[in-house]
Short mmCIF file of C-alpha atoms in Angstrom, two decimals:
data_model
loop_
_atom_site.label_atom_id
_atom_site.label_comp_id
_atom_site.label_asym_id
_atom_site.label_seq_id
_atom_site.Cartn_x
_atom_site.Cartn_y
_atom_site.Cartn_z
CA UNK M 1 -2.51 25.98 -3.92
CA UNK M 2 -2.08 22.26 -2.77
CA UNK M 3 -2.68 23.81 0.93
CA UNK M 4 -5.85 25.14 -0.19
CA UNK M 5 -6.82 22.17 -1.82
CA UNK M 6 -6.58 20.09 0.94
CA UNK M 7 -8.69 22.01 3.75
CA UNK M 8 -11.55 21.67 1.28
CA UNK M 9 -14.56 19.04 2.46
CA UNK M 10 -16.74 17.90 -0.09
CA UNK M 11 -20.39 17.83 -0.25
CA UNK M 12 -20.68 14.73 1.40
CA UNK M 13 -18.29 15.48 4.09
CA UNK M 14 -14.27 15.04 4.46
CA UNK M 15 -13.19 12.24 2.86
CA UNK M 16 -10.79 9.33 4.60
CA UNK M 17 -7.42 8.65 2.47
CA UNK M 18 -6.74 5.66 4.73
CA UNK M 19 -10.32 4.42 4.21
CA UNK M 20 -10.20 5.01 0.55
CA UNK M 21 -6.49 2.98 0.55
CA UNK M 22 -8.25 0.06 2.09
CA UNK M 23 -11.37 -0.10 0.36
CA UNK M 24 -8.76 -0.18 -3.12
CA UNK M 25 -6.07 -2.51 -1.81
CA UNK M 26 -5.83 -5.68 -3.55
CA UNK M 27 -3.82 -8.56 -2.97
CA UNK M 28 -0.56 -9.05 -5.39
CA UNK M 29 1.14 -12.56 -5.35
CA UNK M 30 3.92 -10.70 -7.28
CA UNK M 31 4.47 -8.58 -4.14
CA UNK M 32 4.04 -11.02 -1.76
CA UNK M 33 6.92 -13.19 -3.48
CA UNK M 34 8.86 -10.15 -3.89
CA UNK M 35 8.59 -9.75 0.32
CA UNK M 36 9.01 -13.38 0.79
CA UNK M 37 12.45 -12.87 -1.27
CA UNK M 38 13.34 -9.97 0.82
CA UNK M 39 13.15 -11.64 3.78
CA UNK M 40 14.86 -14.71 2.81
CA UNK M 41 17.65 -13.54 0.22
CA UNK M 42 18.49 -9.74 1.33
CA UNK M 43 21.48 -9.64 -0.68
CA UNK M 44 19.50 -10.82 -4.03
CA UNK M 45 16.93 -8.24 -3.29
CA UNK M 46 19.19 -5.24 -2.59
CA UNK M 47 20.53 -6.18 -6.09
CA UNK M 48 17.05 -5.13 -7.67
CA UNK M 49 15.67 -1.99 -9.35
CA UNK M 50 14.66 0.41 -6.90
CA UNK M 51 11.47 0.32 -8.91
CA UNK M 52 10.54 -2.57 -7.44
CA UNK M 53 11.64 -2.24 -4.26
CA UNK M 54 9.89 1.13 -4.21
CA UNK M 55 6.60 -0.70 -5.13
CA UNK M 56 6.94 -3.36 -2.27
CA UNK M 57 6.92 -0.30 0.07
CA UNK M 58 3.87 1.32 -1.36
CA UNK M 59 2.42 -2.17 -1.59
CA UNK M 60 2.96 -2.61 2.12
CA UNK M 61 2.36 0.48 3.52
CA UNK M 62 -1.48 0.04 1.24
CA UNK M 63 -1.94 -3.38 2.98
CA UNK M 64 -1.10 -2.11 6.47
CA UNK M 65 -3.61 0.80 6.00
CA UNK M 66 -6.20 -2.15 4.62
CA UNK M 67 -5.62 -4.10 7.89
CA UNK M 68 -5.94 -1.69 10.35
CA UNK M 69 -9.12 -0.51 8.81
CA UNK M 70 -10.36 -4.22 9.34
CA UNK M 71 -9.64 -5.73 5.82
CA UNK M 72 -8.60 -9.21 5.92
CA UNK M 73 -4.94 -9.26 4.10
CA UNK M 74 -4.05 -12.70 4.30
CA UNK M 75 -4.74 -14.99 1.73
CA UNK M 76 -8.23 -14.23 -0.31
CA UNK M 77 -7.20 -9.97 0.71
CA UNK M 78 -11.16 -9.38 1.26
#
């Protein structure tokens, strides 16, 4: 069904995922401090949920779709 599903083009035309991730993408300073401490204490944040590590992934992978669609992700995240 799900292979069906997504050959199908709306009205408008086919839609963009990566577009759609950037338009929503919003800054997080949570996530940014949760990077910041996974860059500079590895060993604190291998200790941590793999909720939250699984969010800083999802997080990241959103903002690097945002900036290569031309959002600015530094900072204000506009």
């Amino acid at each position: 069904m799900n292979e069906h599903l997504s050959r199908v083009e709306f009205l408008d035309g086919p839609r963009d995922k990566g577009q759609n991730s950037a338009d929503i993408w919003k800054r997080d300073e949570h996530m940014e401090k949760l990077a910041a401490l996974r860059d500079s204490h590895p060993d604190a944040f291998d200790r941590m949920g793999v909720t939250a590590r699984l969010s800083l992934g999802y997080y990241e992978n959103d903002k690097k779709i945002a900036a290569q669609h031309g959002r600015d992700v530094n900072k204000g995240g506009k």
